[in-house]
PDB file of C-alpha atoms and ligand atoms in Angstrom:
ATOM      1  CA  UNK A   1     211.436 -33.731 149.324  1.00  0.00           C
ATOM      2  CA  UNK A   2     207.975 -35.399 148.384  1.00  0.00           C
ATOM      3  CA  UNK A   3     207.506 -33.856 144.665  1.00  0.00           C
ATOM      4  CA  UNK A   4     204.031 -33.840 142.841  1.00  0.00           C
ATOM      5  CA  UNK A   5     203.487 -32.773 139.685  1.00  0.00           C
ATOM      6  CA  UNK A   6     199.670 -31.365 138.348  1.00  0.00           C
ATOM      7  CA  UNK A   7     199.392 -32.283 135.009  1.00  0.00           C
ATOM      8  CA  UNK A   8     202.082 -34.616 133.407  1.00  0.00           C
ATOM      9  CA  UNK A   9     202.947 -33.171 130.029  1.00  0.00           C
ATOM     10  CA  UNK A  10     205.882 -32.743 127.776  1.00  0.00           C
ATOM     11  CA  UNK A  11     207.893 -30.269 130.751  1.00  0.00           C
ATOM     12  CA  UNK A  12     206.895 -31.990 133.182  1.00  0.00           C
ATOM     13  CA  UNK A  13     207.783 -35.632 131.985  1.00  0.00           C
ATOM     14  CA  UNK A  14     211.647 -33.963 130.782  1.00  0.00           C
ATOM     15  CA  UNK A  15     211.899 -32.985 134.726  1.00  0.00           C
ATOM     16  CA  UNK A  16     211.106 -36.268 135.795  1.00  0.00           C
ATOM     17  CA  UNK A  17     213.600 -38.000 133.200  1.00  0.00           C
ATOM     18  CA  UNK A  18     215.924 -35.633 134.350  1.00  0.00           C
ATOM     19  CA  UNK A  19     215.942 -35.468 138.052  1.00  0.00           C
ATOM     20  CA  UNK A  20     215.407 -39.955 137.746  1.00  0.00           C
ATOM     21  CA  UNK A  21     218.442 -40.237 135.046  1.00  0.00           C
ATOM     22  CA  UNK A  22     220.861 -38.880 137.937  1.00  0.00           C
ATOM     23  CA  UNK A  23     222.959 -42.068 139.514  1.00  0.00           C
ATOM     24  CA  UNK A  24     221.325 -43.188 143.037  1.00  0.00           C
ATOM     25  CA  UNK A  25     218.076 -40.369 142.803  1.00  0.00           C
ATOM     26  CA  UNK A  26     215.545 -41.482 145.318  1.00  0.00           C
ATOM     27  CA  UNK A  27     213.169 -38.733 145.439  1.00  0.00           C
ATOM     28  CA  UNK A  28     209.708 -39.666 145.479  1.00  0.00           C
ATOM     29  CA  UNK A  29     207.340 -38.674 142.612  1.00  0.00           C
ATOM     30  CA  UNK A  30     203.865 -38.768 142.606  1.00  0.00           C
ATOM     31  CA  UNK A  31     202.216 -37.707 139.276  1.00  0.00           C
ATOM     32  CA  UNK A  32     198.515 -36.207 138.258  1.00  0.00           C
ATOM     33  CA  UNK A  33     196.701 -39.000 135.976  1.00  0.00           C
ATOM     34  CA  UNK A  34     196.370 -36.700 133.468  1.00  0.00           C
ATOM     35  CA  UNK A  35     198.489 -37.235 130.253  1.00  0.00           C
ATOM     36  CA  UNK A  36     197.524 -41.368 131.236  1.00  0.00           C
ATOM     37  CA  UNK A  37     199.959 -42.436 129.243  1.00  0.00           C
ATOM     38  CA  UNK A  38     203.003 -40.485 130.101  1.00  0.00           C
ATOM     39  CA  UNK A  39     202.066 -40.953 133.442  1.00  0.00           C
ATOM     40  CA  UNK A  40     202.149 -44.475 133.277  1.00  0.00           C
ATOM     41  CA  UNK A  41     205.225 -44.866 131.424  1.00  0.00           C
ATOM     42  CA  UNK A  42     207.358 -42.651 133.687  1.00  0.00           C
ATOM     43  CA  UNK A  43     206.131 -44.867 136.593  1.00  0.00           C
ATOM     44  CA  UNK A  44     206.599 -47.995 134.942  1.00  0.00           C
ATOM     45  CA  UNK A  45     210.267 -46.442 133.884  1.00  0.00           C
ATOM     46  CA  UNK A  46     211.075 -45.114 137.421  1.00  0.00           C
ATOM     47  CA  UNK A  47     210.458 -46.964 140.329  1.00  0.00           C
ATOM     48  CA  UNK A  48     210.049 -44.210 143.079  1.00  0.00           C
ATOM     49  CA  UNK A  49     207.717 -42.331 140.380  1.00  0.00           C
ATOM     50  CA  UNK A  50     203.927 -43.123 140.817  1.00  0.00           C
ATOM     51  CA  UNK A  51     200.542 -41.774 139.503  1.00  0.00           C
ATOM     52  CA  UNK A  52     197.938 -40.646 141.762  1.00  0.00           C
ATOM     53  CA  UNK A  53     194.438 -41.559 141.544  1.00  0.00           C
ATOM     54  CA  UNK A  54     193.621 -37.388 140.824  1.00  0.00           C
ATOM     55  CA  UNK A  55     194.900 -33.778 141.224  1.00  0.00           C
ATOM     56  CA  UNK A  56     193.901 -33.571 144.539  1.00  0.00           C
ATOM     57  CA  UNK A  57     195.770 -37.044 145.497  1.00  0.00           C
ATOM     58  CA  UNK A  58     198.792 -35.818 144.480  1.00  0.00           C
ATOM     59  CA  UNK A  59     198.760 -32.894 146.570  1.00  0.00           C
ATOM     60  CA  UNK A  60     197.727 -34.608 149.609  1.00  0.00           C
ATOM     61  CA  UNK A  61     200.880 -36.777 149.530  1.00  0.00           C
ATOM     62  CA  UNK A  62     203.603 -34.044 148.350  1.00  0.00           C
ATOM     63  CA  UNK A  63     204.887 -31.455 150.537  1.00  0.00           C
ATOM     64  CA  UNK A  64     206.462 -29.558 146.641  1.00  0.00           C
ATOM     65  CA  UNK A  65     204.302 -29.238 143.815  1.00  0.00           C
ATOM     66  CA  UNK A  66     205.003 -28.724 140.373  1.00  0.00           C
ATOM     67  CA  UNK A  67     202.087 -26.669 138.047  1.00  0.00           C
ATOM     68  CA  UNK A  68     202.647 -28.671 134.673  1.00  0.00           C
ATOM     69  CA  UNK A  69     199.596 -27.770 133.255  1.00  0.00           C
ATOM     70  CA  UNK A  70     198.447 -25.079 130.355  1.00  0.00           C
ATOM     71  CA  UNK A  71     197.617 -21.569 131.672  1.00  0.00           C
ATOM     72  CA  UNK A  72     193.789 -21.715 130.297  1.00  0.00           C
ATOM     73  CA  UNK A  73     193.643 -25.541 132.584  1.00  0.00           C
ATOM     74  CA  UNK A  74     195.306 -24.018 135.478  1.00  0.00           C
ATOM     75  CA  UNK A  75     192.305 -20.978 135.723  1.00  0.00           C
ATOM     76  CA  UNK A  76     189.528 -24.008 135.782  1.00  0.00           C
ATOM     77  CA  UNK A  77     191.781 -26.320 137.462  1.00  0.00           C
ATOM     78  CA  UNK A  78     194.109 -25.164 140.382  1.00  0.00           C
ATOM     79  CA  UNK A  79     191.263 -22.987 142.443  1.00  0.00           C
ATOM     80  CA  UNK A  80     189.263 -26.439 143.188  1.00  0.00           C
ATOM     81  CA  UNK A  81     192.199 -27.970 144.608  1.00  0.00           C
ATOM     82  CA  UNK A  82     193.196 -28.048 148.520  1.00  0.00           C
ATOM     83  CA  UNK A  83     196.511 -26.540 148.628  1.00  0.00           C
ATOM     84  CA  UNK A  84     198.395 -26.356 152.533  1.00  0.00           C
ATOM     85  CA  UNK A  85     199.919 -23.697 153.555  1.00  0.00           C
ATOM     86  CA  UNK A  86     202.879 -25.252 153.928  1.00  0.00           C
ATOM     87  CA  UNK A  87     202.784 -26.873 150.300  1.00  0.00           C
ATOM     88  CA  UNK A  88     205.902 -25.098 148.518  1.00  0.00           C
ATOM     89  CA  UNK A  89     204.031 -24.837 144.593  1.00  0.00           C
ATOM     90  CA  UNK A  90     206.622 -24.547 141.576  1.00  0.00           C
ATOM     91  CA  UNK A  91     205.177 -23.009 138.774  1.00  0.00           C
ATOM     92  CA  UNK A  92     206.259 -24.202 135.548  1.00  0.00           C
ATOM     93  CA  UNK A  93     203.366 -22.110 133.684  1.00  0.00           C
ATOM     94  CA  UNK A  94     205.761 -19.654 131.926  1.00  0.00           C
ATOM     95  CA  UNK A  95     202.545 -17.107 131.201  1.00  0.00           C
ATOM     96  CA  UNK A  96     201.215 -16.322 134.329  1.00  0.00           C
ATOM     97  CA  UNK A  97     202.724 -14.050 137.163  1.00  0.00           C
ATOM     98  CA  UNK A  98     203.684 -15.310 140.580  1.00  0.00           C
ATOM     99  CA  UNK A  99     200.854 -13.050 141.907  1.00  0.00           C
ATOM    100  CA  UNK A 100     198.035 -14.713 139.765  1.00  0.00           C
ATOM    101  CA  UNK A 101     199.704 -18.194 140.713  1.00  0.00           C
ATOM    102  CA  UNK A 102     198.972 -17.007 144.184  1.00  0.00           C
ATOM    103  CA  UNK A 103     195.308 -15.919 143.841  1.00  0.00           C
ATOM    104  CA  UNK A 104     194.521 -19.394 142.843  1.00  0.00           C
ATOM    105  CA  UNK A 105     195.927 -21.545 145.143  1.00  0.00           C
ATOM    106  CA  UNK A 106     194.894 -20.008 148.491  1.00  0.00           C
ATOM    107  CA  UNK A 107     196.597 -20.227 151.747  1.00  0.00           C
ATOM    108  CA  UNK A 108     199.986 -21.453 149.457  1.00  0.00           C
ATOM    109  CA  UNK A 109     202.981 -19.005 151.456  1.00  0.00           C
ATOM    110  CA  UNK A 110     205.989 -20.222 149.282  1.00  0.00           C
ATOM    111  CA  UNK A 111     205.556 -19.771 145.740  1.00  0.00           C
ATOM    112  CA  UNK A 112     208.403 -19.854 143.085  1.00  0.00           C
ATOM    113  CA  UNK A 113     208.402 -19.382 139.390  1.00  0.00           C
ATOM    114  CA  UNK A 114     210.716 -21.758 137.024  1.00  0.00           C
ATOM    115  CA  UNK A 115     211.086 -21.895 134.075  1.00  0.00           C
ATOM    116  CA  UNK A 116     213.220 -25.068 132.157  1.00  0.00           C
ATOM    117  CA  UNK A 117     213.448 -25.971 128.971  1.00  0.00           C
ATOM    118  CA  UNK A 118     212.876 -29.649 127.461  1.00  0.00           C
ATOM    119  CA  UNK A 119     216.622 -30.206 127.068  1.00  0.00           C
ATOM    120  CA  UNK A 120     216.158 -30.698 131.566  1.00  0.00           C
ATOM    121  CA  UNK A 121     215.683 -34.204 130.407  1.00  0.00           C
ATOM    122  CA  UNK A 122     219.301 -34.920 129.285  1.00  0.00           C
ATOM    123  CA  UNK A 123     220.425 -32.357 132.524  1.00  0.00           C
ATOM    124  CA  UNK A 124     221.135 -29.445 130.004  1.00  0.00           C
ATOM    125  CA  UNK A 125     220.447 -26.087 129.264  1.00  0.00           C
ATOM    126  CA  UNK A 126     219.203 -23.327 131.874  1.00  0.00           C
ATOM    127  CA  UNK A 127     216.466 -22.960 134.291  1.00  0.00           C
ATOM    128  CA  UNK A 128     215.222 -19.249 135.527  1.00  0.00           C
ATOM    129  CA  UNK A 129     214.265 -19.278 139.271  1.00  0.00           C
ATOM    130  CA  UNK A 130     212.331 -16.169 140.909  1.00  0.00           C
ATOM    131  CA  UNK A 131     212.723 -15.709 143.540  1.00  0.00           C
ATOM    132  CA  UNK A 132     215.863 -16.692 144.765  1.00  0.00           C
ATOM    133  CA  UNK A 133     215.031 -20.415 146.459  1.00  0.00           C
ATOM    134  CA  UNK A 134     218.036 -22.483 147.732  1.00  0.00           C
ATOM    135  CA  UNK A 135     216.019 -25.687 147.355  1.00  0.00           C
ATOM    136  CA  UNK A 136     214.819 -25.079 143.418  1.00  0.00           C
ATOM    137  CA  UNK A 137     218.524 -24.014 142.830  1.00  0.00           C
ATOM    138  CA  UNK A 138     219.798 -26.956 144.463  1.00  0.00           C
ATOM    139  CA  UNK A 139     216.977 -28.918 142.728  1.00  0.00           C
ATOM    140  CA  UNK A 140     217.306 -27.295 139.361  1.00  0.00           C
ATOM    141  CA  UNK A 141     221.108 -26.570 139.126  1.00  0.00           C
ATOM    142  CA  UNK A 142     221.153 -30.713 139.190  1.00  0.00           C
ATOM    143  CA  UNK A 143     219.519 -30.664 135.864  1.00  0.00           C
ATOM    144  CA  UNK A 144     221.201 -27.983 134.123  1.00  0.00           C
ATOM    145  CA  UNK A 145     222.182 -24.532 135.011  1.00  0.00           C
ATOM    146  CA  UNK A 146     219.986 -22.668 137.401  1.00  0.00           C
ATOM    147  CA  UNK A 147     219.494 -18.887 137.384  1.00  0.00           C
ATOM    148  CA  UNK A 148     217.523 -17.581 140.238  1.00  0.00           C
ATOM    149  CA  UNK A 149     216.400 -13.689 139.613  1.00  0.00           C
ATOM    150  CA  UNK A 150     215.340 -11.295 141.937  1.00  0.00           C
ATOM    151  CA  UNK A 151     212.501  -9.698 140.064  1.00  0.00           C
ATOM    152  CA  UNK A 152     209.664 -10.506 138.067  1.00  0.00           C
ATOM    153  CA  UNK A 153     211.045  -7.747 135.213  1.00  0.00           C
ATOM    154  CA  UNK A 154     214.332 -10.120 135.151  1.00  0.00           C
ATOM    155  CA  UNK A 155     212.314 -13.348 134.862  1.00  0.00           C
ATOM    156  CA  UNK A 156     209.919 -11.764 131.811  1.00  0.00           C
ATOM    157  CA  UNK A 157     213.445 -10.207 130.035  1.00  0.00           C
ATOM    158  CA  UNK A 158     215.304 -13.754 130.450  1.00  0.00           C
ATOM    159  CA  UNK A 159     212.246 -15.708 129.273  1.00  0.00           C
ATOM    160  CA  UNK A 160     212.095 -13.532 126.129  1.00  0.00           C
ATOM    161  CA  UNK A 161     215.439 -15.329 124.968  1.00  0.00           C
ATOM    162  CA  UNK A 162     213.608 -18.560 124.915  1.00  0.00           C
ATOM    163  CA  UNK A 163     212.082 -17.433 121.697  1.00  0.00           C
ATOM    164  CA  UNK A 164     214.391 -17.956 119.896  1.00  0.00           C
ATOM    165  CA  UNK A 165     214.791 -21.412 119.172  1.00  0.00           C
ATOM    166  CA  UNK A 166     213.159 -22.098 116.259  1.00  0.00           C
ATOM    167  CA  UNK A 167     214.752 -19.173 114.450  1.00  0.00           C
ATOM    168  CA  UNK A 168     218.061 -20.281 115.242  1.00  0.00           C
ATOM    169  CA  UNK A 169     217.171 -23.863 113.764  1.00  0.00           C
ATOM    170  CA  UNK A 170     216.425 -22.439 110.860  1.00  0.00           C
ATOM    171  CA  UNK A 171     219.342 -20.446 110.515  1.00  0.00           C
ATOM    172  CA  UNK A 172     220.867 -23.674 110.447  1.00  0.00           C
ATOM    173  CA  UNK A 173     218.725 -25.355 108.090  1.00  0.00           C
ATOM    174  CA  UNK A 174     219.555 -21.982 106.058  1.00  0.00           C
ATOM    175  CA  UNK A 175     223.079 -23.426 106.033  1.00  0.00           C
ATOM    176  CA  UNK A 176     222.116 -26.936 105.775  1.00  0.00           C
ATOM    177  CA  UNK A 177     220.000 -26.362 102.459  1.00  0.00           C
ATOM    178  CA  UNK A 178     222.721 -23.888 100.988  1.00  0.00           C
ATOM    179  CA  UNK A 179     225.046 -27.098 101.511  1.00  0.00           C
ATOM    180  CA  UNK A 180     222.966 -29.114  99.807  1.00  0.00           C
ATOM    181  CA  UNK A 181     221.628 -26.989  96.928  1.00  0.00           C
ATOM    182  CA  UNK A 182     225.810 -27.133  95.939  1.00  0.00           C
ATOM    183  CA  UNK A 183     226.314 -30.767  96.277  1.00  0.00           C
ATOM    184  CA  UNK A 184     227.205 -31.886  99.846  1.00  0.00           C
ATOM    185  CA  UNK A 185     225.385 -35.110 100.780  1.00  0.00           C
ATOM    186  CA  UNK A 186     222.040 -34.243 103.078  1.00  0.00           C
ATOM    187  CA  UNK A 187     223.574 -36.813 105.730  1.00  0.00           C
ATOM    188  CA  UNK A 188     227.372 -35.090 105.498  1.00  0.00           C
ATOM    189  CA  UNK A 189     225.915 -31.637 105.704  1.00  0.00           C
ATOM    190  CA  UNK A 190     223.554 -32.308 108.606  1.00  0.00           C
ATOM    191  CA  UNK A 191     226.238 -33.620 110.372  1.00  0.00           C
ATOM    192  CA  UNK A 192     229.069 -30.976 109.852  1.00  0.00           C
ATOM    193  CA  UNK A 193     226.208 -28.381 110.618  1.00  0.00           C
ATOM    194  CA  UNK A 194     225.406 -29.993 113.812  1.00  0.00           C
ATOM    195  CA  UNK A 195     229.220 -30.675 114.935  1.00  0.00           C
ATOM    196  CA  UNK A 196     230.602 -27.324 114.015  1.00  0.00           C
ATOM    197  CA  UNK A 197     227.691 -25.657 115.998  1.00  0.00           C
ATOM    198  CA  UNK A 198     228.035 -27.899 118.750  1.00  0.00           C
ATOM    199  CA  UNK A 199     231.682 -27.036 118.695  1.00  0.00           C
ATOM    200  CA  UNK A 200     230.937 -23.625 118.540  1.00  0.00           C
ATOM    201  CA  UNK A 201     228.624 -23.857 121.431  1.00  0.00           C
ATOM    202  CA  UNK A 202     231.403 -24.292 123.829  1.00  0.00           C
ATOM    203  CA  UNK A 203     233.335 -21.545 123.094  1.00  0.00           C
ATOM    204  CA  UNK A 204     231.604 -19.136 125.683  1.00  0.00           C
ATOM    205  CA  UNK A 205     232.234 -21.849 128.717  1.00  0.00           C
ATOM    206  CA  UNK A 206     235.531 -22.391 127.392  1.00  0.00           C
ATOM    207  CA  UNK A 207     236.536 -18.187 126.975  1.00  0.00           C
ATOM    208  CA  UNK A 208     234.282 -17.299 130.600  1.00  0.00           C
ATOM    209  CA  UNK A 209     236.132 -13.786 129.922  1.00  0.00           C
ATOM    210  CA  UNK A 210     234.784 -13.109 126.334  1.00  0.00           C
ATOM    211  CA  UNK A 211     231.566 -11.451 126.017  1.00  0.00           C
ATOM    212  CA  UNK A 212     229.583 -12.394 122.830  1.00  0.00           C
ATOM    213  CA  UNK A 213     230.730  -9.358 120.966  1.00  0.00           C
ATOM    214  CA  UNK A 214     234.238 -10.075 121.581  1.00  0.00           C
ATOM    215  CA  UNK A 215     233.684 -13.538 119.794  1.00  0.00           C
ATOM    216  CA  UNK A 216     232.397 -12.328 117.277  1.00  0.00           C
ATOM    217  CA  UNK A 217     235.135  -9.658 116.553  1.00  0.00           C
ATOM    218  CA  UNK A 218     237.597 -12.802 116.952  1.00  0.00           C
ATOM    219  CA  UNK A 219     235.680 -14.826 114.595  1.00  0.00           C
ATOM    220  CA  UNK A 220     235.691 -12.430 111.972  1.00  0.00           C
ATOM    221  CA  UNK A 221     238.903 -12.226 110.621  1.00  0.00           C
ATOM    222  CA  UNK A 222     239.677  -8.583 108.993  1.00  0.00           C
ATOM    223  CA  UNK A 223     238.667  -9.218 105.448  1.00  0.00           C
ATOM    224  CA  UNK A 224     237.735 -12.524 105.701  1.00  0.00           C
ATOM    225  CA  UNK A 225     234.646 -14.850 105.230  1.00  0.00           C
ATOM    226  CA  UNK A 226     232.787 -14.556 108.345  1.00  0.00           C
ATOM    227  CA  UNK A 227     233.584 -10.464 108.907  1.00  0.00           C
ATOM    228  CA  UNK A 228     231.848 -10.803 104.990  1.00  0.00           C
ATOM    229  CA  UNK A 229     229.195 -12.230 106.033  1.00  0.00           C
ATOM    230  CA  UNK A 230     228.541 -10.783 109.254  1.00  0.00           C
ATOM    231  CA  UNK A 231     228.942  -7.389 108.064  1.00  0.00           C
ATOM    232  CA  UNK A 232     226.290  -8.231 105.204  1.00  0.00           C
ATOM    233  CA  UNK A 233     223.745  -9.134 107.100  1.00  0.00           C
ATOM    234  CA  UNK A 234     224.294  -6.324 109.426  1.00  0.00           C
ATOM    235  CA  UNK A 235     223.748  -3.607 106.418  1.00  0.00           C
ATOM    236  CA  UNK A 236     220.661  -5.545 105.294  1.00  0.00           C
ATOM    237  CA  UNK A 237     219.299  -4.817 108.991  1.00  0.00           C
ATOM    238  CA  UNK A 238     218.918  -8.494 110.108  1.00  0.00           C
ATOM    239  CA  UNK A 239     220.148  -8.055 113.416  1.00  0.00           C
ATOM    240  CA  UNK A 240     217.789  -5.079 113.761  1.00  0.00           C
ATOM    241  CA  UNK A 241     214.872  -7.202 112.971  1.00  0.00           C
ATOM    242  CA  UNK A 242     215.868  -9.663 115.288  1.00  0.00           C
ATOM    243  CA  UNK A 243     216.452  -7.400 118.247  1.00  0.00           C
ATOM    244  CA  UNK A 244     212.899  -5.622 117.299  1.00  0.00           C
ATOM    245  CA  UNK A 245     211.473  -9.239 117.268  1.00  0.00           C
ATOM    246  CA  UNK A 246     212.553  -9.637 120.433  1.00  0.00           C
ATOM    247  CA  UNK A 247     211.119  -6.313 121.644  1.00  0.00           C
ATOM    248  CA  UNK A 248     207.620  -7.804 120.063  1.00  0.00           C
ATOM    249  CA  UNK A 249     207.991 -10.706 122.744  1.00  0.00           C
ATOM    250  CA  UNK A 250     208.981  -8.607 125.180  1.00  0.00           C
ATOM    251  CA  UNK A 251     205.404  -6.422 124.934  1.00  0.00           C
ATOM    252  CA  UNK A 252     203.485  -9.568 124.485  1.00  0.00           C
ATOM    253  CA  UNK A 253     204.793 -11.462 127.653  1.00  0.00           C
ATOM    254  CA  UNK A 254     204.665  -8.517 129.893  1.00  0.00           C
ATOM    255  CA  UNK A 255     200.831  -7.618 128.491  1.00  0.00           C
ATOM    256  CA  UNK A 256     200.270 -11.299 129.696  1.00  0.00           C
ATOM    257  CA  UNK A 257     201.621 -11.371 133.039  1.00  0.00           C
TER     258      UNK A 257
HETATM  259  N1  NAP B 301     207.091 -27.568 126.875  1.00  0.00           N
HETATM  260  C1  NAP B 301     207.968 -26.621 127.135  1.00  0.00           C
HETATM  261  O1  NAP B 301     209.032 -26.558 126.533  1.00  0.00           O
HETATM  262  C2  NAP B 301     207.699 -25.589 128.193  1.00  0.00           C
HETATM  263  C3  NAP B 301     208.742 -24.699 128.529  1.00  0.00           C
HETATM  264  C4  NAP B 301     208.522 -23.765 129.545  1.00  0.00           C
HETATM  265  C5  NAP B 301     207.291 -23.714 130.182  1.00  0.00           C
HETATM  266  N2  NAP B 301     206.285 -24.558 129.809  1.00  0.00           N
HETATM  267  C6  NAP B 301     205.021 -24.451 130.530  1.00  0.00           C
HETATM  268  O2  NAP B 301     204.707 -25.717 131.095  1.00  0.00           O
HETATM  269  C7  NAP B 301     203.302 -25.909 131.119  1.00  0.00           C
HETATM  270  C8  NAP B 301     203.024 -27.268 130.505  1.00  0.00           C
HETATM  271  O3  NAP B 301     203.516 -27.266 129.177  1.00  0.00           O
HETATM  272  P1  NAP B 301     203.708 -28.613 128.383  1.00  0.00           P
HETATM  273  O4  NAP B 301     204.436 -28.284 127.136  1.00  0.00           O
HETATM  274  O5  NAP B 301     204.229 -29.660 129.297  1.00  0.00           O
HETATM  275  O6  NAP B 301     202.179 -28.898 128.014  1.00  0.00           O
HETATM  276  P2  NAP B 301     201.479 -30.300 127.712  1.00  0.00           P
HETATM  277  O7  NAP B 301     202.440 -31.264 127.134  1.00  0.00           O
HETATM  278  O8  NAP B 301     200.210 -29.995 126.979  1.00  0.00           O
HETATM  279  O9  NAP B 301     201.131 -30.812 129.187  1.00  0.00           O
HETATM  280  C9  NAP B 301     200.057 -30.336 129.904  1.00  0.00           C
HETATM  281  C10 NAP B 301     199.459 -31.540 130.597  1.00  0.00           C
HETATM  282  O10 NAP B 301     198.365 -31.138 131.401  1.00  0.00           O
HETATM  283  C11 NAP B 301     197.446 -32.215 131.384  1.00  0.00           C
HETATM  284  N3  NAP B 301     196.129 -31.813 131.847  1.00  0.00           N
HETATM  285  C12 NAP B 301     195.070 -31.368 131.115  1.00  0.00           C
HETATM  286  N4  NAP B 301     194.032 -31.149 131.907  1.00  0.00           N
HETATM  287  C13 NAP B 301     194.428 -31.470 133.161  1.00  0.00           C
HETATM  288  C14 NAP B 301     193.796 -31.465 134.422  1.00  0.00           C
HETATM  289  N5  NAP B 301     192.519 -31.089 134.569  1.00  0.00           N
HETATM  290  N6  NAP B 301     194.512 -31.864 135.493  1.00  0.00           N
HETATM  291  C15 NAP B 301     195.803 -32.252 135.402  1.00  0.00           C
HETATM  292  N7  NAP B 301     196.451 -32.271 134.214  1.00  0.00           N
HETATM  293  C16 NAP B 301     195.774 -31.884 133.124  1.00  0.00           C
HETATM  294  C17 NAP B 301     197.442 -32.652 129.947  1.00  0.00           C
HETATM  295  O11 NAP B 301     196.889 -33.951 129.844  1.00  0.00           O
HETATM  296  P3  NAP B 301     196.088 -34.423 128.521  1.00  0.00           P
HETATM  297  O12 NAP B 301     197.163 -34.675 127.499  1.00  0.00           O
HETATM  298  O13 NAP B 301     195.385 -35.657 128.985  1.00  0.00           O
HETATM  299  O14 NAP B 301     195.161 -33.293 128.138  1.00  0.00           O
HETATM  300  C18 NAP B 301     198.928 -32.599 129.626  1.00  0.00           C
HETATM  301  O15 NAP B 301     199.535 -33.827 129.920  1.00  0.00           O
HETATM  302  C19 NAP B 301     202.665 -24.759 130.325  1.00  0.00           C
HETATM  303  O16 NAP B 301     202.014 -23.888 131.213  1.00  0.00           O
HETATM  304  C20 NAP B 301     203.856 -24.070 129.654  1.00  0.00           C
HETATM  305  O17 NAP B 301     203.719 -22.657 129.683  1.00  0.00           O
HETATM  306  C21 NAP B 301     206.478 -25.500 128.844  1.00  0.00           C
END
């Protein structure tokens, strides 16, 4: 594979540190210009990663091309470039549908949607694939976990998950602050937040079998602590919020696409 990326910005520079941090990788790279100076510094970093003189370079000498570039530059950007038919285009651009990926970029046949997170640069954490493609779930599941879908509907419902980050770091700091507001040392508390939750993390790869409800019910002891807590934050309707949150993102990706 001969892999190009258009625009060279946070997701696509994680991909890149990702796919070069694997032992012996030798695929070759050739970056837009555009950002200069992430370009530069992957290439200086990796040595089978380059930077092309423009967009139109980089498709020229790629045969799979990444879309790393903001939805509003992609509409001014991608329908002045020379795509082949045979070019097999990746798009990263988690707002736009695979159909309006196709209306700009011509006589394009193969055209995949995926969608990684940042964490691809340390090889963690999932990547959505639609539709099923052996190569991107060959490519991706190197990086992480891949998970191809076989409709758009799929794609939009998985993606909706991935707004939930920042709310869950702040249900940590939640914890964090409680911990310090009754005495624990900011550095202590950070670091038994992050190690129990870390720990935590494991314990659906670890229990394949348990579905999420089921570790809950095990985690909440009859009587105890966490069935107190749990139980109060159902009655004060949190977890309905959250779930009609997530219908909110739900409307407002599938308006968009
Ligand atoms: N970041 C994420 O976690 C994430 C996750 C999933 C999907 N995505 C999707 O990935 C895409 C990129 O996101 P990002 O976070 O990587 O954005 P970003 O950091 O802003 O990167 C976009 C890059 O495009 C470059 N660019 C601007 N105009 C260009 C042009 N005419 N030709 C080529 N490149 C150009 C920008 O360069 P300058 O800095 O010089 O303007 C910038 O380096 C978005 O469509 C987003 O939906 C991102």
């Amino acid at each position: 594979m001969k892999l190009g990326f258009i625009g060279t910005g946070a997701l696509s520079s994680a991909i890149v540190t990702g796919l070069k941090s694997l032992p012996g990788e030798k695929t070759s790279v050739v970056l837009s210009p555009r950002n200069e100076e992430i370009a530069a510094g992957l290439a200086a970093e990796f040595p089978d990663v380059r930077v092309a003189v423009d967009n139109q370079a980089v498709l020229d000498d790629c045969d799979t091309v990444m879309l790393g570039v903001r939805p509003q530059i992609a509409h001014d950007v991608l329908p002045q470039l020379r795509f082949r038919p045979d070019h097999h285009v990746v798009s990263l651009i988690a707002t736009f549908s695979r159909d309006e990926i196709a209306a700009m970029i011509g006589p394009v046949k193969r055209v995949t949607k995926a969608l990684p997170m940042p964490m691809i640069a340390i090889r963690m954490g999932p990547t959505i694939i639609f539709p099923p493609d052996a190569d991107m779930a060959a490519f991706f599941g190197r990086l992480g976990t891949a998970i191809e879908v076989a409709s758009e509907s799929e794609f939009d419902a998985l993606s909706v998950a991935t707004a939930t980050y920042a709310s869950y770091f702040k249900y940590l700091e939640t914890i964090h602050g409680w911990l310090k507001d009754n005495g624990v040392d900011d550095a202590k508390g950070r670091d038994y937040v992050a190690s129990l939750f870390a720990a935590l993390g494991q314990a659906p790869e670890t229990t394949p079998d348990s579905s999420f409800a089921h570790l809950a019910a095990d985690y909440a002891t009859r009587g105890g602590i966490n069935e107190q807590v749990l139980r109060e934050l159902t009655e004060h309707g949190t977890f309905d919020q959250f779930r009609e949150s997530l219908n909110g993102i739900h409307r407002r990706i599938t308006a968009v696409s």
